[in-house]
Short mmCIF file of C-alpha atoms and ligand atoms in Angstrom, two decimals:
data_model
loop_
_atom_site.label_atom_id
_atom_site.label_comp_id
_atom_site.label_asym_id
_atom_site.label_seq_id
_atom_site.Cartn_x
_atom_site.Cartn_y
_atom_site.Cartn_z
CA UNK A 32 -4.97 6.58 -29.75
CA UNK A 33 -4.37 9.60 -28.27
CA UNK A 34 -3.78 9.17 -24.21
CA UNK A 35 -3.59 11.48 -21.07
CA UNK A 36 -1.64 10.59 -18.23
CA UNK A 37 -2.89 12.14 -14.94
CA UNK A 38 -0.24 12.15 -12.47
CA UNK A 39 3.26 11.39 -12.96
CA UNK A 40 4.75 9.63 -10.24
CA UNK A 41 6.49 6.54 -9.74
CA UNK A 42 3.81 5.08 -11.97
CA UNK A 43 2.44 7.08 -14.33
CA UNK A 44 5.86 8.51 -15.69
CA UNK A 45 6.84 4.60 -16.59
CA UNK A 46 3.36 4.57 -17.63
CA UNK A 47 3.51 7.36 -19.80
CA UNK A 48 6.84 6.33 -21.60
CA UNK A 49 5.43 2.45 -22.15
CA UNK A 50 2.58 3.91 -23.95
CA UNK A 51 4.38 6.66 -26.01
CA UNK A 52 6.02 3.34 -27.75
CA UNK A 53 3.12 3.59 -29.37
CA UNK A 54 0.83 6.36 -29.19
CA UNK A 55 0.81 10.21 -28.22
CA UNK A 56 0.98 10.63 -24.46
CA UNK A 57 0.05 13.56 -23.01
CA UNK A 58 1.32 13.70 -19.38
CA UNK A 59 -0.20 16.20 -16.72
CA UNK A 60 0.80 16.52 -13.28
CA UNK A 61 -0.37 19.66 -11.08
CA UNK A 62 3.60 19.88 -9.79
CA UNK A 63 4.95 22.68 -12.50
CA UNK A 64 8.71 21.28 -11.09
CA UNK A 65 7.85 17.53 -12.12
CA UNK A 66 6.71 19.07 -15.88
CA UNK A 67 9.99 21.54 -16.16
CA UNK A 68 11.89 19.04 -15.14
CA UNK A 69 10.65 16.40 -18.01
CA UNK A 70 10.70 19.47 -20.68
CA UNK A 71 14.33 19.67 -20.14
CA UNK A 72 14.64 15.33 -20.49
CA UNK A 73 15.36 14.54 -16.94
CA UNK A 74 13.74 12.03 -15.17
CA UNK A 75 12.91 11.89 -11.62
CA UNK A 76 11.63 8.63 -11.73
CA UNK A 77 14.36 5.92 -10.55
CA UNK A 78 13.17 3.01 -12.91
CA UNK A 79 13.02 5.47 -16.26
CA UNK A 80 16.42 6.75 -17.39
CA UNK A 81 16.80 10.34 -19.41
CA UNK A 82 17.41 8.22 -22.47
CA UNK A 83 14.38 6.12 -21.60
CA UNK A 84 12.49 10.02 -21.89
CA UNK A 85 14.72 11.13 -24.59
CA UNK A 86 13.63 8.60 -26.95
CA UNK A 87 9.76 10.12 -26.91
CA UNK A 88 10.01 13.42 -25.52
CA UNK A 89 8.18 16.09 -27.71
CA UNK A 90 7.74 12.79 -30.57
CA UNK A 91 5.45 10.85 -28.66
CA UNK A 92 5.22 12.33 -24.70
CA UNK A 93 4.35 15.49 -24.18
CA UNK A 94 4.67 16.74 -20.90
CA UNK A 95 1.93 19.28 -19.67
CA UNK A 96 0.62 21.70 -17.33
CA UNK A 97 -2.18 22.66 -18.80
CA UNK A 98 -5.28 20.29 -18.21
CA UNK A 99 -6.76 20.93 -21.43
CA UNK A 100 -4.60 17.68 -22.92
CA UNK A 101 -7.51 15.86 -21.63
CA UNK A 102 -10.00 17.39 -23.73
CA UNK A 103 -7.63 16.01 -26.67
CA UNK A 104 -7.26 12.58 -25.75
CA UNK A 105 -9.42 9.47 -25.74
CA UNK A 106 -8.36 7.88 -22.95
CA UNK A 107 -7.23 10.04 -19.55
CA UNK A 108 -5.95 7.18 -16.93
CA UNK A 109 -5.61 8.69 -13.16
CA UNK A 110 -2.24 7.45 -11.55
CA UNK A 111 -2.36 9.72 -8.33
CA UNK A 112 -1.24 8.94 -4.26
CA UNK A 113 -3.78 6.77 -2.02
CA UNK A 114 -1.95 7.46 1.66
CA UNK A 115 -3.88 7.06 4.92
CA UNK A 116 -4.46 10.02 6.92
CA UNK A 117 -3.24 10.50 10.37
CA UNK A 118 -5.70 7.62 11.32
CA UNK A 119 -5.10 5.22 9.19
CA UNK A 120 -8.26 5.81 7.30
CA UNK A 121 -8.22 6.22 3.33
CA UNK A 122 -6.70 9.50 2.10
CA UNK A 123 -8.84 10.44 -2.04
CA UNK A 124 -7.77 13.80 -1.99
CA UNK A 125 -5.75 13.44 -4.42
CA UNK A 126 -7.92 11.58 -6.53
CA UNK A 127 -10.67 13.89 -5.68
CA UNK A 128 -8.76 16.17 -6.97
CA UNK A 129 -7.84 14.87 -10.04
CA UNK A 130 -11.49 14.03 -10.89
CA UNK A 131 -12.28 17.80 -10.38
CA UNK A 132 -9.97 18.84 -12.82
CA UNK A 133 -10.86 16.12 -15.19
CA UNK A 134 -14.32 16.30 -15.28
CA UNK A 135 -14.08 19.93 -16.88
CA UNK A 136 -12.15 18.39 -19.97
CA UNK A 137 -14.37 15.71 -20.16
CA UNK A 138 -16.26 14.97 -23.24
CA UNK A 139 -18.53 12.25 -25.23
CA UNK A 140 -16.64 9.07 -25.97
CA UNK A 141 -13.82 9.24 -23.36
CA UNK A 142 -13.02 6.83 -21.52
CA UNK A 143 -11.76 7.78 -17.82
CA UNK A 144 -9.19 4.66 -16.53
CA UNK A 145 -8.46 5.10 -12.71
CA UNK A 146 -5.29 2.84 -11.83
CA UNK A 147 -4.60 3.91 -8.16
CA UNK A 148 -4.94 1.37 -5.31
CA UNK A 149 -8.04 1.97 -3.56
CA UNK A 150 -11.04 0.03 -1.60
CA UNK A 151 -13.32 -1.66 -3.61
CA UNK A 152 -16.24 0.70 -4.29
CA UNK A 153 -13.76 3.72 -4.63
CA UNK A 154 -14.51 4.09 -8.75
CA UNK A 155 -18.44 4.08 -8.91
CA UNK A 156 -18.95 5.93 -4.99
CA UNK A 157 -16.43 8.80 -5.69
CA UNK A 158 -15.18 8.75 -9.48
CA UNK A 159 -18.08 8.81 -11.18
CA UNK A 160 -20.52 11.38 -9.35
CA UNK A 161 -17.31 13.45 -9.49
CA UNK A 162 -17.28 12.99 -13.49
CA UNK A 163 -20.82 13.25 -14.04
CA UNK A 164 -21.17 16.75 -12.08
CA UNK A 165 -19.65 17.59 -16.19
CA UNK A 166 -23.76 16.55 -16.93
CA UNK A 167 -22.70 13.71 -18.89
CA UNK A 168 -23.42 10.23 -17.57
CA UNK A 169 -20.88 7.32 -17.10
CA UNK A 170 -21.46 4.54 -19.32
CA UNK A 171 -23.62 6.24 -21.57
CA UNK A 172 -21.69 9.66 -22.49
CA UNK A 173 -18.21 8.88 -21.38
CA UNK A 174 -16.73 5.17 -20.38
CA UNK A 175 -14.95 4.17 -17.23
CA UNK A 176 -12.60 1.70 -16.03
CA UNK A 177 -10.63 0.53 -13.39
CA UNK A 178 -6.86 -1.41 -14.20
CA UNK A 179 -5.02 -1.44 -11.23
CA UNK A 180 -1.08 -0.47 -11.00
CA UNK A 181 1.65 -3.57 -10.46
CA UNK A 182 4.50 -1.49 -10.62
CA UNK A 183 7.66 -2.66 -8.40
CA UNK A 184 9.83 -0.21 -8.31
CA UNK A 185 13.23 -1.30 -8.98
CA UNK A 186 12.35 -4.21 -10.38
CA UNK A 187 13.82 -4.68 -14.10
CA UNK A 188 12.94 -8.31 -14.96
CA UNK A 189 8.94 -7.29 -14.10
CA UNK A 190 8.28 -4.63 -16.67
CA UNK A 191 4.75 -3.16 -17.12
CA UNK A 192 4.95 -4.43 -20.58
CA UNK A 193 5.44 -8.27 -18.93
CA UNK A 194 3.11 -7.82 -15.71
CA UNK A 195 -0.36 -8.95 -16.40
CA UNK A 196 -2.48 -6.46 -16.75
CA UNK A 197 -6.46 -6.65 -14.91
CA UNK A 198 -8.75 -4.81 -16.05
CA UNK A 199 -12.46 -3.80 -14.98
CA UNK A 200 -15.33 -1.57 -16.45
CA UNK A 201 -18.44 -0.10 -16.23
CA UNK A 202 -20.07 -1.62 -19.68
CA UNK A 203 -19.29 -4.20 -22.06
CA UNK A 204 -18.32 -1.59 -24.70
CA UNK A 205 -15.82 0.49 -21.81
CA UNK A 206 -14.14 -3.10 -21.07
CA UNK A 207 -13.17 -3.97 -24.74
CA UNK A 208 -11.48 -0.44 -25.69
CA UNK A 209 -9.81 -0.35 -22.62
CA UNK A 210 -8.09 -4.39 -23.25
CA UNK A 211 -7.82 -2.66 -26.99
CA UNK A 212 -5.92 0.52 -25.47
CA UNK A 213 -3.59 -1.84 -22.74
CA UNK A 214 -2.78 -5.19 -25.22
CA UNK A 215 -1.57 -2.15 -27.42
CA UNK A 216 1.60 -1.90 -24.73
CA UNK A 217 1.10 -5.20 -22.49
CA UNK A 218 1.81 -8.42 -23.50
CA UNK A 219 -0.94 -9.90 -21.09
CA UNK A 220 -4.53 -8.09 -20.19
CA UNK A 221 -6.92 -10.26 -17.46
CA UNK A 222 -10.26 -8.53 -18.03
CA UNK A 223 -12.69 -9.41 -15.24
CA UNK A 224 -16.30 -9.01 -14.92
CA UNK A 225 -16.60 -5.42 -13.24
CA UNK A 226 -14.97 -2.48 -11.88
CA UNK A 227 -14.70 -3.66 -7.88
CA UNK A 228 -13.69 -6.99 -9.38
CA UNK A 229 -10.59 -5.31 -10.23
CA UNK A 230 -10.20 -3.16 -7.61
CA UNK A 231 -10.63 -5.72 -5.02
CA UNK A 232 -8.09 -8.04 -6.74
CA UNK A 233 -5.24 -5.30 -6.21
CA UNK A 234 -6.16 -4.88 -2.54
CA UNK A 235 -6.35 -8.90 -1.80
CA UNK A 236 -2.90 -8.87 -3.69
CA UNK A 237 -1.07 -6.71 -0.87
CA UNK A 238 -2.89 -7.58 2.25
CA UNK A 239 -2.28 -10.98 1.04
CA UNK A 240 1.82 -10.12 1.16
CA UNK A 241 1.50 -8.00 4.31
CA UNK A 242 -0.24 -10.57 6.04
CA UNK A 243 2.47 -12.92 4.99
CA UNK A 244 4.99 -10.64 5.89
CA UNK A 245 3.57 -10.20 9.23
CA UNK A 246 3.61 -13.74 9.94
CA UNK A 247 6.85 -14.48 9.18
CA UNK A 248 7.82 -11.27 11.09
CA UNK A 249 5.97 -13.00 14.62
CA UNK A 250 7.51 -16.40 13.89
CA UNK A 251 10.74 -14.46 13.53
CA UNK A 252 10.30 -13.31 16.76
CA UNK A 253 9.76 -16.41 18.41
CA UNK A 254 12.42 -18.55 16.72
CA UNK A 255 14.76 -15.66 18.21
CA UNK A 256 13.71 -16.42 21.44
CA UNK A 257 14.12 -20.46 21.16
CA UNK A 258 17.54 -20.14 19.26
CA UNK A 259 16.45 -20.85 15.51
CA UNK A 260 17.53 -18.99 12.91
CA UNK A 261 14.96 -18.55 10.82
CA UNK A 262 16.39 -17.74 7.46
CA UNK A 263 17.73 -21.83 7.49
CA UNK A 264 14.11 -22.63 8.46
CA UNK A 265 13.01 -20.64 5.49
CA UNK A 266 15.16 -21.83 3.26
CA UNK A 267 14.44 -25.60 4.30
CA UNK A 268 10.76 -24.60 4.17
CA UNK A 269 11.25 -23.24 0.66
CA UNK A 270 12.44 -26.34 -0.76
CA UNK A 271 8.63 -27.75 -1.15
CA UNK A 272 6.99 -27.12 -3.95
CA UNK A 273 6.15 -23.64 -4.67
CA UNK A 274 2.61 -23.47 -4.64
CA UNK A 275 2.74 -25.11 -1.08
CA UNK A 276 5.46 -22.34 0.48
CA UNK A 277 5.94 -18.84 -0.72
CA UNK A 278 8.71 -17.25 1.28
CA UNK A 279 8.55 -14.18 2.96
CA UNK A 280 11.18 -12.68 4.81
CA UNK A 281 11.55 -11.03 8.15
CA UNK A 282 12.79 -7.47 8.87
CA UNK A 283 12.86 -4.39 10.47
CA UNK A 284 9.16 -3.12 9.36
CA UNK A 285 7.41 -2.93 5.65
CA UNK A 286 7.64 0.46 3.73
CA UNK A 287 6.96 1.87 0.67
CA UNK A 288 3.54 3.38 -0.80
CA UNK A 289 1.99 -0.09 -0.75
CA UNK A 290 2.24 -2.58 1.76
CA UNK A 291 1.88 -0.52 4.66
CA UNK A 292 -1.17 1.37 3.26
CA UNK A 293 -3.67 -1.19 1.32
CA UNK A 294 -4.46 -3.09 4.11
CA UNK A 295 -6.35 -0.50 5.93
CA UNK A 296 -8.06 0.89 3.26
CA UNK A 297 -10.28 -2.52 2.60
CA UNK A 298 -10.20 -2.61 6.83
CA UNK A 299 -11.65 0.68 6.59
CA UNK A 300 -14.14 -0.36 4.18
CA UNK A 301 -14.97 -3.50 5.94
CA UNK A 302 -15.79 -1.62 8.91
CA UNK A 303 -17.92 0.48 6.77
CA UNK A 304 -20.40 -2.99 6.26
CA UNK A 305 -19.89 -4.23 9.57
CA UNK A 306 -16.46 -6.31 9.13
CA UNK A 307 -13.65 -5.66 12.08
CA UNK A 308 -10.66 -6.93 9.68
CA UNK A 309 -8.65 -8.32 12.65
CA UNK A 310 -6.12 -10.62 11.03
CA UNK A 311 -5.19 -7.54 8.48
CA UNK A 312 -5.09 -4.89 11.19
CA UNK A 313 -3.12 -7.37 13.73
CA UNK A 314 -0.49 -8.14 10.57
CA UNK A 315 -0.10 -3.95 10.49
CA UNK A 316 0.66 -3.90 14.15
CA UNK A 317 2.95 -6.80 13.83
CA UNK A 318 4.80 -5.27 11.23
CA UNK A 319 4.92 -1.44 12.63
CA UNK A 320 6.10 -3.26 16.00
CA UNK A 321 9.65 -4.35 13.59
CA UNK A 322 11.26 -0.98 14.14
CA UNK A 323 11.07 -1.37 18.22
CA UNK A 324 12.16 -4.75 18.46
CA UNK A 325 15.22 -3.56 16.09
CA UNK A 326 15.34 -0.92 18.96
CA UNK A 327 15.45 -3.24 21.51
CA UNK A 328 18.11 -5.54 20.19
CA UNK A 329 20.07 -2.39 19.67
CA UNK A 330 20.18 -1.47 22.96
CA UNK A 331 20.66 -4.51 24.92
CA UNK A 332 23.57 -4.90 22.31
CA UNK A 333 24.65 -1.20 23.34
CA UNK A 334 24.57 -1.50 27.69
CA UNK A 335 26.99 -4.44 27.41
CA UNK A 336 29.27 -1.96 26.12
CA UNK A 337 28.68 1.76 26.54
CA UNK A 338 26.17 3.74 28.60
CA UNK A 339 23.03 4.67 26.09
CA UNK A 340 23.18 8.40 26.27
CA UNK A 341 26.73 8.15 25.02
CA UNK A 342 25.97 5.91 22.29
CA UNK A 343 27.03 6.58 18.47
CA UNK A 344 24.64 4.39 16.18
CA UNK A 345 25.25 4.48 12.07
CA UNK A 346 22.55 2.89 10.66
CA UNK A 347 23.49 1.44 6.88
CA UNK A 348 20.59 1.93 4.35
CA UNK A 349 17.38 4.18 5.05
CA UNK A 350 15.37 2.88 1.75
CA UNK A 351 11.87 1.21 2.55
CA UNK A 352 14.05 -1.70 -0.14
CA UNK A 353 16.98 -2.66 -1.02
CA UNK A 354 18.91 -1.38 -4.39
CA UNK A 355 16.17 1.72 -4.78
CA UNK A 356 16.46 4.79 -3.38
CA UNK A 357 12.99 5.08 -2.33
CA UNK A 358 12.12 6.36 1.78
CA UNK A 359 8.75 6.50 1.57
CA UNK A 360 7.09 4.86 4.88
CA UNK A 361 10.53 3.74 5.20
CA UNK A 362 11.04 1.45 8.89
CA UNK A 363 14.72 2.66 8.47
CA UNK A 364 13.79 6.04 9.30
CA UNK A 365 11.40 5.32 12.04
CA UNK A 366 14.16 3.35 13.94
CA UNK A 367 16.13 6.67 13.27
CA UNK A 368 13.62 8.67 15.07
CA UNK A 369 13.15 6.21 17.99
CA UNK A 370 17.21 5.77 18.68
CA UNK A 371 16.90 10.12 18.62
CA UNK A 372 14.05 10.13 20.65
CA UNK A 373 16.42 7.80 23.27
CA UNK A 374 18.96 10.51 23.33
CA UNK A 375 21.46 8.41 20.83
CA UNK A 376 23.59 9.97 18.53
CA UNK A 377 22.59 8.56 15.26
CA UNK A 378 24.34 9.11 11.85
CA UNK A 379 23.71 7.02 8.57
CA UNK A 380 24.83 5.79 5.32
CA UNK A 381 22.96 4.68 2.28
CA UNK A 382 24.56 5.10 -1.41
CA UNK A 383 20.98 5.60 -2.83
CA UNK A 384 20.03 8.32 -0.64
CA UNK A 385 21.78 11.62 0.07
CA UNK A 386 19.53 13.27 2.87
CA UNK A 387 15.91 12.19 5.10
CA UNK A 388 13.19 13.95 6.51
CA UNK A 389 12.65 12.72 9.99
CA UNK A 390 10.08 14.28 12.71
CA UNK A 391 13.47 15.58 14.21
CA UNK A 392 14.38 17.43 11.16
CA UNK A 393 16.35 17.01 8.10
CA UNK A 394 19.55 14.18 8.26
CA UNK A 395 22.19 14.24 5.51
CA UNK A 396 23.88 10.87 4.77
CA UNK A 397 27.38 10.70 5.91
CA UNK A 398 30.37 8.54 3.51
CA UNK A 399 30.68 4.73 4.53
CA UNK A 400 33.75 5.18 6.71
CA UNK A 401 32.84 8.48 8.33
CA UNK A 402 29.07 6.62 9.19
CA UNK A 403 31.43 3.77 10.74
CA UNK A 404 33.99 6.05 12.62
CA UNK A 405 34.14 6.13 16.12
CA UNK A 406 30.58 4.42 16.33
CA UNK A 407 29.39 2.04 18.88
CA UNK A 408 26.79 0.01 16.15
CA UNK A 409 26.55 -0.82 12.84
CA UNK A 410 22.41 -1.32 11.55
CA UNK A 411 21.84 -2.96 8.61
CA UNK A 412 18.39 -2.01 8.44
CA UNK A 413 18.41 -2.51 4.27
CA UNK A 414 19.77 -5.70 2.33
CA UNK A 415 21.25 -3.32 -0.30
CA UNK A 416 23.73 -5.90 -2.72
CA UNK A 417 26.66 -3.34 -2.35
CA UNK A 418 26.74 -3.98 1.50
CA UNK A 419 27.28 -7.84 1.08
CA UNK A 420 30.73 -7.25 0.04
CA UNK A 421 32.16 -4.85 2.53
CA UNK A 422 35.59 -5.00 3.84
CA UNK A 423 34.08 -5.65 7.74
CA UNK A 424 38.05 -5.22 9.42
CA UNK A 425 38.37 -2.04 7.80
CA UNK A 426 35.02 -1.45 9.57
CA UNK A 427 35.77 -2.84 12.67
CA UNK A 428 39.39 -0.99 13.08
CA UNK A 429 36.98 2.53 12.60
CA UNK A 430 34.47 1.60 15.05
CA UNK A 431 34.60 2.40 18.31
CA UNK A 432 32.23 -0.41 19.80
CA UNK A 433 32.42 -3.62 17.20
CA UNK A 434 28.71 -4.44 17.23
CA UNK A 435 26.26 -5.12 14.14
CA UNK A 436 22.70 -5.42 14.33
CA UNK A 437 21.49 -7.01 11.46
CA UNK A 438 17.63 -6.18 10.10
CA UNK A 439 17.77 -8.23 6.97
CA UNK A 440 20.86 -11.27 7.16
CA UNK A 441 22.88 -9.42 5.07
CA UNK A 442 25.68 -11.50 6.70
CA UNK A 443 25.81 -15.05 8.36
CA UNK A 444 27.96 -14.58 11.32
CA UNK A 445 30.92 -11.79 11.41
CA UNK A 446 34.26 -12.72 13.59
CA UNK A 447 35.09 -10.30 15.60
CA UNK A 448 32.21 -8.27 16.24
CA UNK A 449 29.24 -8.33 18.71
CA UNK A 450 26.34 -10.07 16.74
CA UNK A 451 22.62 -9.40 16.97
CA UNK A 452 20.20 -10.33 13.94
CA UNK A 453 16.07 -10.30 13.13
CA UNK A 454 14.87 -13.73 13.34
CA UNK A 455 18.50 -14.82 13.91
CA UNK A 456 20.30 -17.13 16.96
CA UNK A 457 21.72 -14.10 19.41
CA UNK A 458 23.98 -15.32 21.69
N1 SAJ B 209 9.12 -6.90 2.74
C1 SAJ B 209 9.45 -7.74 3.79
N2 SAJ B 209 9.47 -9.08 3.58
C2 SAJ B 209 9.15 -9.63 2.37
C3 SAJ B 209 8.81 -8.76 1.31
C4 SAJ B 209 8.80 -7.40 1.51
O1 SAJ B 209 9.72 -7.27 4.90
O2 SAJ B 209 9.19 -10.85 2.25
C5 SAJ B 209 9.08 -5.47 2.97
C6 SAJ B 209 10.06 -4.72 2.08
O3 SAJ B 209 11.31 -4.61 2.73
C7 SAJ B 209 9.37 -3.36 1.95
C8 SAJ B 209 7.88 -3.71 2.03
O4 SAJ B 209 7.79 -5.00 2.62
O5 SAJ B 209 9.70 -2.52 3.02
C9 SAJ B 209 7.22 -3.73 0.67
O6 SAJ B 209 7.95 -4.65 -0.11
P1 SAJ B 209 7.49 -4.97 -1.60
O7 SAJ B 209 8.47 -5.89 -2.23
O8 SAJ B 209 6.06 -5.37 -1.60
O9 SAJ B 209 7.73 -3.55 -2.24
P2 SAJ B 209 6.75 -2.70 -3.04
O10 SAJ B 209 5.76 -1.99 -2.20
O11 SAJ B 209 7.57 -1.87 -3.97
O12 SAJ B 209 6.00 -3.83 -3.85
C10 SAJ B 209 5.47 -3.61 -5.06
C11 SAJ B 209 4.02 -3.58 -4.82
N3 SAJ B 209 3.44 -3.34 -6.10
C12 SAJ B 209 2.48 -2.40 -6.19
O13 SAJ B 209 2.04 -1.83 -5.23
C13 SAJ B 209 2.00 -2.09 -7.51
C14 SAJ B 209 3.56 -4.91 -4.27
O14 SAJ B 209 2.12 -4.93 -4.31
C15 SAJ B 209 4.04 -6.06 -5.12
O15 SAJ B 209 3.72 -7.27 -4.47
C16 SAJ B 209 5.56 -5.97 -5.28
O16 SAJ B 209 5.84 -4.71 -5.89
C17 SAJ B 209 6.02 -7.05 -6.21
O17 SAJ B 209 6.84 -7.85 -5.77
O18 SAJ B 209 5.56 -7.06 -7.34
#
């Protein structure tokens, strides 16, 4: 089978090389840099490795700028962004786009596979009429599905190949040659009844952890304010059986391309039949309100010490998770902004992540003990493993104020220093 990746991101590059196990891949992306960049065997693409591309590159992946690939393949599967726009409302240009470009390759027999996380409804009200404006009709000329991606970045013991798989279609026929085309790669396909079916599982799969995460993040909150700690809580909590408690964990906001976006694209669709989704727009408030509270407890830390406007704050990790060296929607960089907006001197370390974009321009990462000299705070605002084990005297002696502020328990309690922590007891 010969297959077209469309977009090659943080999914459809691991995409790409799971299928070339096993068939041709063509993969097109409209970014000429992304395509040079694979000719020549690197990878941009954290979780795939330049051996990982070596081993198919030019034998069974064929990177491409040229859109006529899709013409030559039988199956063309759409792995492009779904952001919000400035209001929080759903953001298809990019599939939009992609559909234009693939509905001039289109032809009899093909079966278009859209994989991006959407609102239920997304496939058959935008997808299709932008596929049929070719003349040929969906489900009769040219098949089309919906499988939604379950990538996790970072994650190695959750591989495509051992995620479960859903898939939805538009007929009968469309269904059983897309479980043919993903059982070729996956060791588990869930085929369910029709395209929003499948589309509306991916959706209630993330509002269902941001809701969760929100929760925990309020009950955080409180159990600060009454002297809990709520990591023991959670951990006593946990010990039920699983299907009665599934731990989430509190922090300093959700990133990523996921959990921060999905939730408003069904509340945006809700809205569109009459539905206010309260409990899933409340849970993104909650959440977006982590960064200030980290704020907070940052600078009632700071004014026991040292007047705010002469403040030095390092903040340790910028990725939206820990051990990847994703930013994207990460709450590390909004607390960034907000301690600049206050006038603080801010500096920060992260070993994944050599320089961020922040709305008050472009911030390189600084070494561990220059980030530590001289400063007045210490943010862990990422639970990367490497920061578990640092030498905290040798941090202390560079510091100039000993305080930590600690977004995701990376320690217990630290003698010696000035202690605040997210959902922790701060004296
Ligand atoms: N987070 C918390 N507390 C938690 C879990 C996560 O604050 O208990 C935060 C993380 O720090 C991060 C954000 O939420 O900032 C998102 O975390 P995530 O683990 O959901 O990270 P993602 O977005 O990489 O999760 C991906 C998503 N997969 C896809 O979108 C295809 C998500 O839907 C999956 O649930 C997750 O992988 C997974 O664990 O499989």
């Amino acid at each position: 089978m010969d297959i077209c990746i469309v977009g090659l991101g943080y999914v459809g590059l691991p995409l790409s090389i799971t299928f070339a196990q096993a068939h041709s891949v063509y993969g097109y992306d409209v970014q000429e840099e992304k395509i040079s960049l694979l000719k020549k065997g690197h990878s941009y693409v954290e979780d795939i490795s330049d051996s990982d591309l070596a081993a198919v590159l030019d034998t069974s992946f064929f990177p491409a700028t040229d859109p006529s690939c899709i013409e030559q393949s039988e199956f063309v599967i759409i792995c492009v962004p779904t952001p919000l726009d400035e209001k929080k409302c759903p953001n298809l240009q990019f599939v939009k786009s992609a559909c234009e470009t693939v509905k001039d390759y289109i032809r009899r027999s093909h079966i278009i596979i859209l994989e991006s996380t959407t609102y239920p409804g997304t496939t058959e009200e935008v997808v299709i009429p932008i596929l049929e404006k070719s003349g040929l009709k969906a489900g009769k000329d040219f098949g089309v599905a919906y499988s939604p991606e379950r990538i996790d970045p970072g994650n190695s013991q959750y591989t495509i190949k051992n995620t479960p798989k859903v898939v939805g279609a538009l007929t009968e026929r469309d269904l059983q040659r897309s479980v043919t085309l993903y059982s070729s790669v996956i060791d588990t396909v869930v085929p369910v009844k029709d395209i929003k079916t499948a589309e509306a599982s991916k959706i209630l799969e993330n509002i269902f952890r941001a809701v969760n995460i929100a929760l925990i993040n309020e009950i955080a909150l409180i159990f600060e304010s009454l002297g809990i700690d709520v990591w023991e809580a959670l951990k006593a909590a946990s010990s039920k059986k699983p299907s009665t408690f599934m731990p989430h964990y509190p922090g300093i906001g959700v990133g990523g391309h996921c959990i921060p976006v999905d939730p408003y694209y069904l509340a945006w669709k809700a809205k569109e039949v009459g539905h206010l989704a309260r409990l899933i727009e409340l849970s993104g408030e909650i959440n977006d309100y982590m960064p200030l509270h980290t704020l907070y407890m940052i600078l009632n830390k700071l004014k026991e010490k040292r007047k705010i406007e002469d403040a030095k704050v390092a903040v340790f990790g910028v990725t939206y998770k820990k051990d990847i060296s994703d930013v994207r929607e990460s709450p590390a960089v909004t607390l960034i902004e907000l301690l600049k907006d206050y006038g603080i001197e801010v500096v920060y370390h992260d070993p994944h992540v050599f320089k961020i974009a922040t709305k008050h321009g472009v911030i390189k990462g600084l070494p561990l003990e220059e980030a530590a000299k001289d400063c007045d705070c210490i943010v862990f605002a990422v639970d990367h493993t490497v920061f578990k084990t640092l030498d905290l005297s040798r941090l202390q002696s560079l510091m100039r104020t000993p305080i930590i502020v600690d977004g995701k328990n990376v320690f217990d309690f630290v003698e010696g220093f000035s202690y605040a922590g997210i959902g922790k007891v701060n004296l």
